[in-house]
XYZ file of C-alpha atoms in Angstrom:
477
model
C 82.541 109.289 89.682
C 78.982 108.468 88.866
C 79.209 110.826 85.937
C 82.303 109.126 84.591
C 80.810 105.664 84.817
C 77.725 106.785 82.935
C 79.838 108.147 80.095
C 81.757 104.904 79.755
C 78.562 102.903 79.518
C 77.218 105.114 76.765
C 80.436 104.815 74.730
C 80.404 101.047 75.071
C 76.880 100.918 73.775
C 77.817 103.067 70.804
C 80.796 100.866 69.988
C 78.695 97.730 70.076
C 76.029 99.304 67.900
C 78.612 100.435 65.296
C 80.140 96.975 65.165
C 76.745 95.390 64.467
C 75.951 97.851 61.662
C 79.299 97.148 59.984
C 78.546 93.424 59.779
C 75.040 94.043 58.409
C 76.233 96.179 55.475
C 79.124 94.023 54.238
C 79.203 94.060 50.406
C 79.709 90.793 48.516
C 82.051 90.779 45.532
C 81.589 88.794 42.327
C 83.785 87.796 39.403
C 83.415 87.520 35.626
C 85.339 84.714 33.933
C 85.579 83.553 30.325
C 85.651 80.002 28.953
C 86.877 79.111 25.446
C 84.303 76.291 25.283
C 86.207 73.994 22.921
C 88.642 76.471 21.401
C 91.554 74.877 19.563
C 93.999 77.773 19.990
C 94.371 81.040 21.820
C 93.339 81.797 25.385
C 90.052 83.053 26.790
C 90.367 86.602 28.149
C 90.942 87.120 31.877
C 89.084 89.630 34.028
C 90.824 89.977 37.400
C 88.458 92.657 38.706
C 85.953 92.231 41.520
C 82.436 93.571 41.073
C 79.438 94.250 43.262
C 75.777 93.723 42.484
C 74.504 96.345 40.029
C 77.883 97.027 38.437
C 78.062 97.192 34.633
C 80.883 95.262 32.967
C 82.064 95.719 29.375
C 82.289 92.258 27.844
C 85.775 91.460 26.536
C 86.822 90.709 22.956
C 87.774 87.093 22.119
C 91.181 88.262 20.869
C 93.177 85.340 19.461
C 90.559 82.762 20.465
C 90.010 80.255 17.633
C 88.103 77.024 17.045
C 88.988 75.164 13.842
C 85.978 74.983 11.527
C 84.022 77.578 13.510
C 83.580 81.332 13.876
C 83.103 83.079 17.200
C 79.459 84.177 17.447
C 79.147 85.694 20.933
C 79.632 84.920 24.601
C 76.831 82.994 26.321
C 75.960 82.335 29.939
C 75.537 78.593 29.237
C 78.085 76.249 27.687
C 75.331 74.828 25.448
C 74.655 78.287 23.973
C 71.068 78.381 25.234
C 71.577 81.079 27.845
C 71.880 84.833 27.336
C 74.124 86.065 24.502
C 76.602 88.889 25.094
C 78.435 90.432 22.139
C 81.966 91.630 22.846
C 81.869 95.295 23.773
C 78.324 95.095 25.140
C 77.399 95.730 28.776
C 76.674 93.000 31.333
C 75.027 93.893 34.644
C 76.233 91.982 37.692
C 73.537 90.220 39.709
C 74.098 88.355 42.991
C 76.446 85.648 41.709
C 79.668 85.053 39.801
C 79.378 84.993 36.005
C 81.053 82.644 33.538
C 80.769 83.527 29.866
C 81.287 80.688 27.381
C 82.389 81.176 23.784
C 79.545 80.408 21.394
C 80.763 78.999 18.092
C 79.045 78.814 14.708
C 80.191 76.243 12.180
C 81.636 77.548 8.934
C 80.285 74.398 7.323
C 83.712 72.815 6.873
C 82.936 70.133 9.456
C 79.384 69.399 8.327
C 79.265 70.096 4.606
C 77.839 67.564 2.235
C 80.621 67.056 -0.328
C 78.496 65.056 -2.765
C 77.993 67.318 -5.831
C 74.370 66.133 -6.066
C 73.233 65.294 -2.506
C 69.854 63.643 -2.250
C 67.981 66.045 -0.006
C 64.622 64.488 0.700
C 61.405 65.828 2.222
C 58.992 63.094 3.333
C 55.424 64.067 4.220
C 53.029 61.570 5.807
C 49.278 62.104 5.712
C 46.528 60.455 7.733
C 44.579 59.037 4.800
C 47.206 58.853 2.055
C 45.918 61.929 0.239
C 47.853 63.649 -2.522
C 50.529 66.178 -1.561
C 52.309 68.717 -3.755
C 54.956 71.363 -3.036
C 55.084 74.899 -4.430
C 58.213 77.059 -4.194
C 57.511 80.250 -2.231
C 58.536 83.518 -3.934
C 60.645 84.457 -0.876
C 62.210 82.651 2.069
C 59.740 81.843 4.861
C 56.994 82.847 2.385
C 57.402 86.547 3.218
C 55.843 89.213 1.040
C 58.734 91.678 0.715
C 62.462 92.128 1.453
C 64.287 95.019 3.116
C 68.078 95.194 3.307
C 70.218 97.694 5.220
C 73.859 98.326 4.247
C 76.640 100.237 6.011
C 79.373 101.338 3.614
C 83.166 101.668 3.871
C 83.824 98.826 6.356
C 82.538 101.009 9.204
C 81.767 99.045 12.347
C 78.177 100.222 12.872
C 76.761 96.815 11.847
C 78.669 95.427 14.844
C 78.199 98.230 17.379
C 74.652 99.275 16.462
C 72.731 96.807 14.337
C 73.957 93.545 15.880
C 72.770 94.426 19.420
C 69.670 96.237 18.121
C 68.599 93.269 15.996
C 69.733 90.299 18.109
C 69.498 91.751 21.631
C 71.909 93.943 23.581
C 72.787 97.582 24.174
C 73.583 99.434 20.931
C 76.163 102.183 20.796
C 74.537 105.580 21.540
C 71.976 103.869 23.777
C 71.678 102.981 27.455
C 68.712 100.643 27.154
C 69.037 97.034 26.020
C 67.146 96.050 22.893
C 65.169 92.790 23.158
C 65.969 92.135 19.514
C 63.841 92.506 16.392
C 62.436 89.372 14.783
C 60.352 87.814 12.083
C 59.353 84.155 12.222
C 60.169 81.363 9.808
C 56.443 80.803 9.269
C 56.596 77.899 11.733
C 56.780 79.882 15.023
C 60.614 79.977 15.208
C 62.193 83.415 15.648
C 64.609 84.773 13.021
C 66.420 88.021 13.888
C 66.761 90.950 11.536
C 70.102 91.139 9.697
C 72.149 94.015 8.262
C 75.053 94.129 5.813
C 78.603 95.485 5.734
C 79.694 96.917 2.387
C 83.444 96.579 2.746
C 86.795 96.665 1.011
C 89.782 94.552 2.091
C 93.080 96.206 1.099
C 94.493 99.744 1.217
C 96.509 99.799 -2.077
C 99.152 102.355 -1.069
C 100.807 100.085 1.515
C 98.923 96.828 0.805
C 97.519 96.804 4.351
C 94.828 94.265 5.194
C 92.174 96.676 6.434
C 90.555 94.346 8.996
C 93.930 93.319 10.442
C 94.995 96.989 10.649
C 91.787 98.298 12.256
C 91.540 98.425 16.048
C 87.768 98.184 15.765
C 87.076 101.687 17.074
C 85.595 103.109 13.865
C 86.138 100.416 11.237
C 85.560 96.695 11.453
C 88.382 94.437 12.549
C 88.458 90.708 11.943
C 87.042 89.794 15.368
C 84.024 92.009 14.726
C 83.526 90.883 11.120
C 83.831 87.224 12.161
C 81.125 87.800 14.783
C 78.822 89.434 12.240
C 79.262 86.566 9.769
C 78.702 83.991 12.531
C 75.427 85.728 13.407
C 74.216 85.581 9.807
C 74.875 89.211 8.847
C 75.828 90.018 5.268
C 79.105 90.950 3.542
C 78.981 93.007 0.340
C 81.954 93.855 -1.887
C 82.885 97.544 -2.075
C 85.926 96.687 -4.143
C 88.978 94.733 -2.983
C 90.977 97.970 -2.695
C 89.974 101.217 -0.992
C 91.088 103.081 -4.098
C 90.116 101.406 -7.366
C 91.787 104.223 -9.326
C 95.259 103.536 -7.944
C 97.750 102.883 -10.799
C 98.605 99.433 -9.433
C 94.996 98.244 -9.412
C 93.652 96.027 -12.167
C 89.871 95.863 -11.811
C 89.618 92.240 -12.994
C 92.352 91.093 -10.604
C 90.652 93.060 -7.828
C 87.427 91.088 -8.334
C 89.296 87.765 -8.342
C 91.169 88.761 -5.172
C 87.942 89.634 -3.343
C 86.371 86.301 -4.240
C 89.492 84.390 -3.141
C 89.649 86.291 0.160
C 85.972 85.743 1.010
C 85.918 82.069 0.047
C 89.171 81.339 1.878
C 88.164 83.062 5.118
C 84.395 82.577 5.187
C 83.590 79.811 2.723
C 81.218 81.812 0.527
C 81.305 84.152 -2.453
C 79.684 87.626 -2.256
C 76.804 87.750 -4.735
C 76.357 91.532 -4.789
C 78.802 94.427 -5.204
C 78.636 98.195 -4.806
C 80.816 100.548 -6.840
C 82.915 102.781 -4.543
C 81.602 106.342 -4.666
C 83.609 109.147 -6.253
C 85.846 106.850 -8.291
C 86.170 106.522 -12.052
C 87.497 103.295 -13.515
C 86.512 100.803 -16.195
C 82.966 100.134 -15.033
C 82.162 97.632 -17.757
C 85.299 95.557 -17.130
C 84.445 95.530 -13.420
C 80.835 94.470 -14.063
C 81.906 91.787 -16.542
C 84.491 90.369 -14.119
C 81.917 90.134 -11.335
C 79.377 88.512 -13.652
C 81.959 85.889 -14.624
C 82.349 85.121 -10.903
C 78.616 84.595 -10.518
C 77.455 87.986 -9.280
C 74.001 88.853 -10.650
C 73.186 92.182 -8.951
C 75.432 95.241 -8.884
C 74.920 98.765 -7.554
C 76.537 101.613 -9.457
C 75.072 104.395 -7.287
C 72.197 105.528 -5.090
C 68.848 106.872 -6.165
C 65.128 106.492 -5.638
C 64.352 105.075 -9.068
C 66.528 101.978 -8.715
C 66.302 101.363 -4.960
C 63.415 98.886 -5.235
C 63.234 95.801 -7.422
C 60.366 93.408 -8.040
C 61.750 89.883 -7.675
C 58.822 87.530 -8.249
C 58.734 88.172 -11.998
C 62.451 87.664 -12.728
C 64.423 84.479 -13.330
C 67.969 84.959 -12.120
C 69.213 81.889 -13.996
C 68.498 83.584 -17.344
C 70.514 86.771 -16.712
C 73.150 87.480 -19.367
C 74.691 90.338 -17.388
C 74.476 91.699 -13.869
C 71.282 93.614 -13.149
C 72.210 97.184 -12.256
C 70.321 98.325 -9.151
C 70.499 101.231 -6.697
C 69.981 102.032 -3.023
C 68.195 104.611 -0.864
C 70.418 106.808 1.304
C 68.857 107.176 4.770
C 71.305 109.645 6.319
C 69.675 112.530 8.218
C 66.293 110.970 7.397
C 63.485 110.821 9.928
C 61.836 107.538 10.819
C 58.679 108.768 9.076
C 60.605 109.457 5.858
C 62.128 105.986 5.776
C 58.791 104.403 6.651
C 57.403 106.224 3.630
C 59.769 104.174 1.435
C 58.384 101.031 3.048
C 54.802 102.172 2.468
C 55.620 102.641 -1.217
C 56.961 99.081 -1.306
C 53.862 97.712 0.417
C 51.635 99.448 -2.124
C 53.615 98.100 -5.092
C 52.638 94.893 -6.936
C 54.333 91.547 -6.427
C 57.260 90.777 -4.131
C 59.527 93.813 -3.800
C 63.111 94.235 -2.530
C 63.897 97.646 -0.970
C 67.561 98.541 -0.358
C 68.654 101.135 2.223
C 72.182 102.298 3.061
C 74.219 104.793 5.033
C 77.567 105.361 6.683
C 78.259 106.212 10.328
C 75.463 105.857 12.855
C 75.785 108.935 15.064
C 73.700 110.974 17.459
C 73.355 114.157 15.388
C 74.408 113.457 11.806
C 74.805 110.819 9.088
C 72.445 107.973 10.077
C 70.930 109.389 13.266
C 70.620 106.652 15.855
C 67.306 107.783 17.343
C 65.711 107.902 13.882
C 67.012 104.553 12.654
C 66.067 102.863 15.943
C 62.565 104.340 15.751
C 62.244 103.237 12.133
C 63.239 99.614 12.721
C 61.151 99.419 15.903
C 58.106 100.678 14.015
C 58.860 98.367 11.089
C 58.976 95.425 13.488
C 55.727 96.436 15.188
C 53.898 96.573 11.862
C 55.626 93.994 9.679
C 57.777 91.846 12.002
C 56.790 89.126 14.460
C 54.556 91.436 16.539
C 52.778 92.600 13.363
C 51.781 90.749 10.204
C 55.220 89.095 9.845
C 55.516 89.936 6.154
C 58.889 91.699 5.579
C 62.162 89.767 5.539
C 64.963 92.051 6.872
C 67.809 90.153 5.338
C 71.418 89.331 4.596
C 71.769 90.324 0.917
C 73.687 87.155 0.025
C 70.822 85.086 1.457
C 68.363 87.030 -0.693
C 70.277 86.318 -3.894
C 70.985 82.710 -2.904
C 67.279 82.214 -2.373
C 66.406 83.664 -5.775
C 68.982 81.374 -7.400
C 67.564 78.301 -5.657
C 63.961 79.297 -6.323
C 64.648 79.746 -10.020
C 66.714 76.573 -10.568
C 65.527 73.894 -8.143
C 63.158 71.204 -9.328
C 61.683 68.285 -7.385
C 60.794 64.671 -8.073
C 58.234 62.862 -5.936
C 57.673 59.235 -4.997
C 54.512 58.106 -3.174
C 54.407 54.966 -1.054
C 51.222 54.426 0.953
C 50.625 57.417 3.201
C 54.097 58.850 2.545
C 55.162 61.138 -0.287
C 58.895 61.847 -0.627
C 60.151 64.822 -2.598
C 63.772 64.834 -3.808
C 65.390 68.231 -4.442
C 67.242 68.398 -7.745
C 70.202 70.811 -7.453
C 71.819 70.183 -10.845
C 71.237 73.724 -12.094
C 72.465 75.550 -8.974
C 75.962 76.995 -9.579
C 78.644 75.102 -7.651
C 79.977 78.311 -6.049
C 76.628 78.894 -4.325
C 77.603 77.404 -0.980
C 74.589 78.390 1.127
C 71.321 77.185 -0.340
C 67.844 78.098 0.836
C 64.343 77.190 -0.247
C 60.841 77.402 1.193
C 58.109 75.089 -0.064
C 54.413 75.643 0.516
C 52.612 72.350 1.218
C 49.408 71.694 -0.681
C 47.060 68.923 0.489
C 43.478 68.447 1.614
C 44.522 65.594 3.913
C 45.730 65.843 7.510
C 49.533 65.900 7.798
C 50.814 63.611 10.549
C 54.587 63.846 10.032
C 57.223 65.782 8.060
C 60.870 64.723 7.835
C 63.813 66.350 6.025
C 67.304 64.964 5.344
C 69.519 65.416 8.393
C 72.299 67.149 6.412
C 70.159 70.306 6.378
C 68.908 72.954 8.755
C 65.159 72.633 8.309
C 61.995 73.872 9.945
C 58.536 72.709 9.083
C 54.861 72.969 9.944
C 51.588 72.015 8.280
C 51.865 74.752 5.658
C 55.602 75.266 5.044
C 58.949 73.509 4.813
C 62.083 75.699 5.035
C 65.325 73.979 4.022
C 68.821 75.517 4.387
C 72.008 73.605 3.632
C 75.718 74.058 2.846
C 77.995 72.835 0.093
C 81.695 73.426 -0.508
C 83.001 76.537 -2.256
C 84.702 75.996 -5.612
C 86.521 78.500 -7.796
């Protein structure tokens, strides 16, 4: 009997101990929810799953979610957009709390555009002692020394899956480590992320399919992805309205007009640069002439080292009588060192240079190799981005050409009253179809600057040496 009682006591102790351990190791579950944050139609996606701390969650697409006058930019952890951005398709790691992701919207300009054909944009600079002040237009935006642009051809979605998270922060495809983003500054301590460009068509001529509506986003861009790129300031380049410019039903002049109408209707701007589709033979001159009539001033008819770099400080875009034919450097299966060699050539060249790079798929082993292109842009940023000498603008191509237009056509008038000098920007010579306008002025004075103010219908940044002004106008045919 004594033996039996002893056994029972031991079992009881074990049961009690097991019960205590179960309570100590209970796992909390957390949810991820989505908020449309002012959407005017559609519904925010629903995630009915439960997650535990450390889980990775693929962020959902904003399918069907719309906000009139705005484009979806990303999801954000704060309703005011000042939290952490998460691009659809990126990975979110669960911490020890529930997560709500709010839609972050970027205005297309339709709600805030200045409709006056000659708006009086004013820059007022106040000095301590009333000294003289003058403004000088910088050769490039933010007073950078050179420009580098990266294009992905054929409407492939690598700008969305690779370059958007690599440049703005997130986990790129073919990677497991989040990028902190790659940045320059605006010359006044504010960060500006690198941008890339999609060289894209719109229509497949055989069945008249809208390519972006047809695509599921796996290999080629769909509208949700393209909208997100545009909202984040990435570039759109024309690769021809149709995938096949040699199709019997295609008229090259009509194709140009259709591309312009599509871009202005959906995005409110006109592409200012076009690339001839490779391997196709059509009436090149008619195509070039049609684009020039629509305001395009740079056109690529092929790749090649000789034409992949252009000096831009000694040209005046307003005097062009035809589109300047330029080229691009193919960076497929190129090492980071090889591509950096192109940059070194640019750095060693006189004046302000524009280097153009392009490729197709970003893959692990072929085409544009991810490890190489990541290493290249990381090294570029270390040397010439914010962590380095902050001298190379990695840019949206349309912004580059818009800047050159504004630089070469804008004039200013100044009025001095006491310690204040006000400069009025004259836009008369800027083409009306140029909807996004950008200019950087260098401030010249021997006096101490005490205040700088810019018209509130602009997006401006300023400091004692620079004033950057960006503003929108309405698109016109």
